[in-house]
mmCIF file of C-alpha atoms in Angstrom:
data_model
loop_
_atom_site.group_PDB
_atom_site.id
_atom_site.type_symbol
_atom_site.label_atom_id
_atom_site.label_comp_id
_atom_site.label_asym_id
_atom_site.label_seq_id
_atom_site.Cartn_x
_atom_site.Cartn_y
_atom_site.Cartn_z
ATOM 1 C CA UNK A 199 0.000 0.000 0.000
ATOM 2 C CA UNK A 200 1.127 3.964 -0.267
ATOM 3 C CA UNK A 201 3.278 4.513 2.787
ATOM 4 C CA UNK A 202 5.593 7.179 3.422
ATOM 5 C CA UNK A 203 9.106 5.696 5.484
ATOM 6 C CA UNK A 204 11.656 6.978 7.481
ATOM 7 C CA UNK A 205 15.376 4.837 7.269
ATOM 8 C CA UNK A 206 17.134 5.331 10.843
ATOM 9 C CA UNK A 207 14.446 6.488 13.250
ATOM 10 C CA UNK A 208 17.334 7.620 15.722
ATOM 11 C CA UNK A 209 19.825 10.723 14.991
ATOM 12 C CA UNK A 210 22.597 11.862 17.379
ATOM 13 C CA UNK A 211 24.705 14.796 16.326
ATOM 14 C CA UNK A 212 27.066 17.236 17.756
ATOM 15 C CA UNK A 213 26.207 20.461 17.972
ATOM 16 C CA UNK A 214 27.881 22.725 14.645
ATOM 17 C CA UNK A 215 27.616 19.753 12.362
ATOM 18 C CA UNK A 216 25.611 19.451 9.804
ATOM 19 C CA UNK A 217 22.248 16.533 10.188
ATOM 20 C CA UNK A 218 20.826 14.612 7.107
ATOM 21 C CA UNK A 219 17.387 13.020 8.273
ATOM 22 C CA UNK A 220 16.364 10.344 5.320
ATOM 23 C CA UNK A 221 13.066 9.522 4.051
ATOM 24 C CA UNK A 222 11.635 7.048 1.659
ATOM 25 C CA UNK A 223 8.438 6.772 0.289
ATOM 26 C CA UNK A 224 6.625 4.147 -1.998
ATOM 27 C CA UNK A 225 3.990 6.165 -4.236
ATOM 28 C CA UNK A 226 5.290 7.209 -7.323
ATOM 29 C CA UNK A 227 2.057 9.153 -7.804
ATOM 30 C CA UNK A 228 2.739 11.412 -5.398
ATOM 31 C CA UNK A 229 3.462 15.198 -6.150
ATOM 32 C CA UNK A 230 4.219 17.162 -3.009
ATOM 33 C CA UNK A 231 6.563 16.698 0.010
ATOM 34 C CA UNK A 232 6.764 18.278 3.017
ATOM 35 C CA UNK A 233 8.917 18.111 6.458
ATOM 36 C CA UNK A 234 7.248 18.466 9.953
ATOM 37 C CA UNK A 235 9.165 19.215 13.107
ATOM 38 C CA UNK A 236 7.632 18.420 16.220
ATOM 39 C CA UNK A 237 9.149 19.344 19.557
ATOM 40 C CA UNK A 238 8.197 17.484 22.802
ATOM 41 C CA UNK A 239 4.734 18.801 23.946
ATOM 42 C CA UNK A 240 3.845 20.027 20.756
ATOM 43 C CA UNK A 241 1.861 19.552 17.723
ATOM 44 C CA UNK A 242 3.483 19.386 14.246
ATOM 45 C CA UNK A 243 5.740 22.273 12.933
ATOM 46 C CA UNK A 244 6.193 23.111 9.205
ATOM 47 C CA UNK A 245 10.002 23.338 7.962
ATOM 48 C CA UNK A 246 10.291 23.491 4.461
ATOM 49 C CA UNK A 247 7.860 21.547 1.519
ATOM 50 C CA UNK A 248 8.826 20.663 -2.315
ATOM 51 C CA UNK A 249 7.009 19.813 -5.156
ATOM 52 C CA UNK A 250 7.519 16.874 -7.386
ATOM 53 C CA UNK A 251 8.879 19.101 -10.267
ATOM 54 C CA UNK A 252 11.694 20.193 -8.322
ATOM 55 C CA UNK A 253 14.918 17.891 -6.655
ATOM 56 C CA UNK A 254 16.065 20.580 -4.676
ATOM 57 C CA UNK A 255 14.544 23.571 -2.252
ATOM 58 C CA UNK A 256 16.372 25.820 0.341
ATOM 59 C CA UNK A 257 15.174 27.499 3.471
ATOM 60 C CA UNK A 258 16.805 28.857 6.549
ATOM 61 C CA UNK A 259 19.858 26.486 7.503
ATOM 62 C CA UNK A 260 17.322 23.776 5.835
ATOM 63 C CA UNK A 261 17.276 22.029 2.506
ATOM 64 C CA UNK A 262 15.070 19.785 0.977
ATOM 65 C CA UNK A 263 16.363 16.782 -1.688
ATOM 66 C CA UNK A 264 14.317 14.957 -3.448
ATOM 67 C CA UNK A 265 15.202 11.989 -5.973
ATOM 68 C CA UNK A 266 12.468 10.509 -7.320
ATOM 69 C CA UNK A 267 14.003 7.885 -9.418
ATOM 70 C CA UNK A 268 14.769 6.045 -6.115
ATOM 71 C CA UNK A 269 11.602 7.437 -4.145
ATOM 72 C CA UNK A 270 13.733 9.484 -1.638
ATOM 73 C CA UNK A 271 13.596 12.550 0.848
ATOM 74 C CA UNK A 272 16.078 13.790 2.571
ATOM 75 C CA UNK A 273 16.027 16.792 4.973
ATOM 76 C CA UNK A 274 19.407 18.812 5.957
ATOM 77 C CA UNK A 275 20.146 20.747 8.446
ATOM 78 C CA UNK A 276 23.308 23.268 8.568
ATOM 79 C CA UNK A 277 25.088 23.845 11.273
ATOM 80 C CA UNK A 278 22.721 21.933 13.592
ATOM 81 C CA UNK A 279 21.996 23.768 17.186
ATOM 82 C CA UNK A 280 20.171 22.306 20.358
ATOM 83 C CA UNK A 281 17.082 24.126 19.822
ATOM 84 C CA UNK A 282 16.767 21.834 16.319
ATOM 85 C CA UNK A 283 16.130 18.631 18.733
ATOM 86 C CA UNK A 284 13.019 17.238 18.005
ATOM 87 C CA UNK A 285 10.952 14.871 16.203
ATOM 88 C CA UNK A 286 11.301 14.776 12.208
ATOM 89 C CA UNK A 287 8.300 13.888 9.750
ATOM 90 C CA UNK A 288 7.903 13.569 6.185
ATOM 91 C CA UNK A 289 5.011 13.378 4.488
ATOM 92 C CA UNK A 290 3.441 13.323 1.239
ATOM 93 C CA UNK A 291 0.475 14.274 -0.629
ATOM 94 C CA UNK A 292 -0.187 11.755 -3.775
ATOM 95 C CA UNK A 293 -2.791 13.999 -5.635
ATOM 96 C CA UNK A 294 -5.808 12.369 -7.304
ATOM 97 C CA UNK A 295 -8.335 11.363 -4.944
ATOM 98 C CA UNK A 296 -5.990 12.289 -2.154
ATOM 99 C CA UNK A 297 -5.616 15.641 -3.043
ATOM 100 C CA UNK A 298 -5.124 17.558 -0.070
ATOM 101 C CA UNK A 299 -4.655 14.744 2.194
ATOM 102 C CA UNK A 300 -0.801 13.932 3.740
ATOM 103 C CA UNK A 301 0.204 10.641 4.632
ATOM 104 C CA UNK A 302 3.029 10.866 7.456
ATOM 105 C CA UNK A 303 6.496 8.529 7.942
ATOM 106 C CA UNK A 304 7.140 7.214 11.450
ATOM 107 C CA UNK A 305 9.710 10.280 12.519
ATOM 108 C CA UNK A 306 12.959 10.640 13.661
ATOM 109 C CA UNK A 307 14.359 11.653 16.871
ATOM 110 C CA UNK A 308 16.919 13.979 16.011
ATOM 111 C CA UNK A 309 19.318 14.805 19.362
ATOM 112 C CA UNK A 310 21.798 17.797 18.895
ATOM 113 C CA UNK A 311 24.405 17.527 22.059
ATOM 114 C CA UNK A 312 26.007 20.645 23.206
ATOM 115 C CA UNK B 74 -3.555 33.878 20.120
ATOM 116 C CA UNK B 75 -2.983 30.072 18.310
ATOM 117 C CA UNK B 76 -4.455 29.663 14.952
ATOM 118 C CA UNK B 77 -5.563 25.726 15.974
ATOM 119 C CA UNK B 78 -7.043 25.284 19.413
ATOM 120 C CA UNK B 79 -7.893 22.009 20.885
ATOM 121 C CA UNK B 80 -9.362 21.391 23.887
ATOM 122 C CA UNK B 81 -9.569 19.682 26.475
ATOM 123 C CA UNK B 82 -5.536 19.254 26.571
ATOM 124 C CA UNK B 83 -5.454 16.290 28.742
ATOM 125 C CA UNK B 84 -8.122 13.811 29.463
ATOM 126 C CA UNK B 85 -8.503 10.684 31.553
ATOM 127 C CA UNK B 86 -11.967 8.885 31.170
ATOM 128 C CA UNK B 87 -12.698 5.385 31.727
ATOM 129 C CA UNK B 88 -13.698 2.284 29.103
ATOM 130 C CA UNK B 89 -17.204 2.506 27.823
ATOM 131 C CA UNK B 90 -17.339 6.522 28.424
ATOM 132 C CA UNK B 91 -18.429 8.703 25.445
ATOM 133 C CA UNK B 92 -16.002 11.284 24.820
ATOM 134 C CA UNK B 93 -15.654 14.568 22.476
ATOM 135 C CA UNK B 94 -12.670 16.796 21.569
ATOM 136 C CA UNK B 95 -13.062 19.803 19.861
ATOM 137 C CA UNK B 96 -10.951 21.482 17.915
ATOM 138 C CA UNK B 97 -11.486 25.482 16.561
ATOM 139 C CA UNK B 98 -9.178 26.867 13.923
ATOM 140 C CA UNK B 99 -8.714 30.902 13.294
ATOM 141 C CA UNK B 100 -6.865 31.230 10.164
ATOM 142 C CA UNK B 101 -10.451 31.095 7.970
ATOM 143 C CA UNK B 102 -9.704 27.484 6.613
ATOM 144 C CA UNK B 103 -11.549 25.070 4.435
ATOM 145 C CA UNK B 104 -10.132 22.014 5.120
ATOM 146 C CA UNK B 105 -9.673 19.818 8.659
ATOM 147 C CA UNK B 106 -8.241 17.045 9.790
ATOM 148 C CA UNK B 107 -7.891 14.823 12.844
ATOM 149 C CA UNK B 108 -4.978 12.774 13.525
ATOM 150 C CA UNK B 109 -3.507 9.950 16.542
ATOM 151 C CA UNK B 110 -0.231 10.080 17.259
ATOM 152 C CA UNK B 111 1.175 6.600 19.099
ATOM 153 C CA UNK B 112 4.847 6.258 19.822
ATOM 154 C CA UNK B 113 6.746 5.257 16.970
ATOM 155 C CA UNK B 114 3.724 5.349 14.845
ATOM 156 C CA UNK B 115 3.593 8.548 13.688
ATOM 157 C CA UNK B 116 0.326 10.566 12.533
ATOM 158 C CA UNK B 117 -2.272 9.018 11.342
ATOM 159 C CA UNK B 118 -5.402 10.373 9.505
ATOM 160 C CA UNK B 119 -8.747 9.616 11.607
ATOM 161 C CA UNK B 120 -11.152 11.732 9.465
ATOM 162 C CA UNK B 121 -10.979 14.707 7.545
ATOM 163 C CA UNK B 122 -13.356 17.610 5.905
ATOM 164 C CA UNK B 123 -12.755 19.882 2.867
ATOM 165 C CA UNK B 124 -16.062 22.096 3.691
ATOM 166 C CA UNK B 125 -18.735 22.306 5.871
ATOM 167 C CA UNK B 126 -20.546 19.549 4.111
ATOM 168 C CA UNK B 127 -17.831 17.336 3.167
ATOM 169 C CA UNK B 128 -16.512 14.644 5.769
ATOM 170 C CA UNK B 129 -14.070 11.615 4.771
ATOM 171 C CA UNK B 130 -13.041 8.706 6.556
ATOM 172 C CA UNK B 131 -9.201 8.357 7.057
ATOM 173 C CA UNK B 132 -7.525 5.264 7.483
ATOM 174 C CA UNK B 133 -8.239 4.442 11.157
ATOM 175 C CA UNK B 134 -11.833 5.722 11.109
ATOM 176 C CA UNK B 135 -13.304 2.585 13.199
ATOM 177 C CA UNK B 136 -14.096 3.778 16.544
ATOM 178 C CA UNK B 137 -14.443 7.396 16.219
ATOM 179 C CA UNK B 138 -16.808 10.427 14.594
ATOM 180 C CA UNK B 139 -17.248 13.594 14.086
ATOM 181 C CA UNK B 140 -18.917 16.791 13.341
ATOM 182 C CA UNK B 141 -18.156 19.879 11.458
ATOM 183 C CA UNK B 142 -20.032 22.615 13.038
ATOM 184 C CA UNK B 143 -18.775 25.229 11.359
ATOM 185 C CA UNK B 144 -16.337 26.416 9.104
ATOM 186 C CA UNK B 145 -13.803 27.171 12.288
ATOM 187 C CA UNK B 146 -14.723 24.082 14.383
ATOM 188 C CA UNK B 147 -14.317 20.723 13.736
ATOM 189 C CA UNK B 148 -15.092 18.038 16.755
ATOM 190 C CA UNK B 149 -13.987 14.155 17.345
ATOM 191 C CA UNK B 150 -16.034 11.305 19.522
ATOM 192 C CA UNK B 151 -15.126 8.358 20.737
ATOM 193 C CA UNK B 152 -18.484 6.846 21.186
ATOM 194 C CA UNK B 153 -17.202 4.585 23.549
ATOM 195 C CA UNK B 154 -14.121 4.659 24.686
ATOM 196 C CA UNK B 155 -11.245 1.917 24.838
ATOM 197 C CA UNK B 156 -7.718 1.358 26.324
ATOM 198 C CA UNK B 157 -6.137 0.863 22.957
ATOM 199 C CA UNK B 158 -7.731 4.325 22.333
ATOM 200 C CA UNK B 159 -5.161 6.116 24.516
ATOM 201 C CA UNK B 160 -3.248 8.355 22.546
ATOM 202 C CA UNK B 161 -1.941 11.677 21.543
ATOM 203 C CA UNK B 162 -4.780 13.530 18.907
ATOM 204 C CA UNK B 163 -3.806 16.249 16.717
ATOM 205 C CA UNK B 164 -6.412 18.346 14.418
ATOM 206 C CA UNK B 165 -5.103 20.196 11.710
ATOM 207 C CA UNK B 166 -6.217 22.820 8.975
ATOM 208 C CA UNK B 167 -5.013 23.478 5.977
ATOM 209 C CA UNK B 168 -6.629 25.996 2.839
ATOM 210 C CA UNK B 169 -6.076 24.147 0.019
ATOM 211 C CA UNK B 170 -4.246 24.973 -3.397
ATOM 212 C CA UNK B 171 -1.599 25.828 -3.978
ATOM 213 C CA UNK B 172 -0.134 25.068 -0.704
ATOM 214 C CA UNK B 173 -0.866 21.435 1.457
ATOM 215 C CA UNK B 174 0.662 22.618 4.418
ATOM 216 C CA UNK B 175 -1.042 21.911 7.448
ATOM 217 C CA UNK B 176 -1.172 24.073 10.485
ATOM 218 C CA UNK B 177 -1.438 21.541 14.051
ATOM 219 C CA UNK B 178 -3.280 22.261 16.849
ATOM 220 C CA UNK B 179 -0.817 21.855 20.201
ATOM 221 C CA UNK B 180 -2.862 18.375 21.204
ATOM 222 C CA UNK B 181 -4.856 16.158 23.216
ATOM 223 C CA UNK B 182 -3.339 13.392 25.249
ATOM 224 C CA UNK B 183 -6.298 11.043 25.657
ATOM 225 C CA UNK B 184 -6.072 8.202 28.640
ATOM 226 C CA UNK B 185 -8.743 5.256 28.506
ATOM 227 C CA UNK B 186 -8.678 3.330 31.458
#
């Protein structure tokens, strides 16, 4: 079935260095993207989105890859500070009948140490 | 003030109990969404509404309905409540194209005992 998939759901980084959280996801029909950050107590936060016409969008200290050959996300993060732990989501919206609707990985737990 | 309100934030109701959250959204929205959150899980979609009029089931719809009052308020029941029920709900809005985002509400962490 469509299902969106994260590869390591643990990341441990120091802080200053730069974290790659991965992302996998099986519908080939699907046309939008989009990374969540969710800190502890909290709902969902948006980060940075990308549409299927694009491999590559840049925010703030944030950038979005996206190969869809091989059906994968990746989120970076530069220079990665202790205020960026938190939980990690993609998701993706696959258009059609689900237009509108985003199906969500599992998350990562991204930990930044001082 | 928040753009997605839920309330209540925390709950604890016993098995067999009907329940209701309620969730109210400020940023003039068409479209909401309720989600559970279990560990390791992540979100996933309970029901969801485009309009006023328009309610979909999600993919864990069995146990649960709910009402769209408005166009700012969109509510969840748990007819009757069960342990395996317990769990962290999120509503969301979002307005549609061009953009998908989705703008969470800060929660409700549900206990069934």
């Amino acid at each position: 079935g469509e299902s969106v998939g994260l590869h390591l759901p643990t990341l441990s980084v120091q802080e200053g260095d730069n974290s790659i959280i991965n992302c996998a996801y099986s519908n080939s029909a699907s046309d939008y993207f989009i990374w969540y950050k969710q800190e502890s107590g909290k709902g969902p936060q948006f980060i940075i989105d990308i549409r299927s016409n694009m491999d590559k969008r840049q925010g703030q200290r944030v950038t979005v890859l996206l190969n869809k050959t091989v059906k994968h996300l990746s989120l970076q993060i530069a220079a990665t500070q202790p205020g960026d732990s938190a939980v990690y989501f993609c998701a993706e919206n696959a258009g059609g009948t689900s237009y509108g609707k985003l199906t969500f990985g599992q998350g990562t737990i991204l930990t930044v140490h001082p | 003030d928040a753009d997605v309100t839920q309330t209540p934030r925390n709950r604890i109701t016993k098995t067999g109990k009907r329940i209701m959250l309620e969730c109210s959204q400020t940023k003039g929205h068409d479209r909401m969404y309720w989600y559970r959150q279990d560990p390791g899980l992540g979100l996933r979609l309970i029901y969801y509404s485009f309009d006023v009029k328009d309610i979909n089931k999600g993919e864990i719809s069995d146990g649960y309905s709910v009402s769209r009052q408005a166009q700012a308020k969109f509510s969840l029941s748990l007819e009757s409540a069960i342990p395996n029920q317990t769990a962290l709900y999120f509503c969301a809005t979002s307005g549609g194209a061009p953009s998908y985002e989705q703008y969470f509400g800060p929660g409700t962490r549900l206990t069934v005992t």
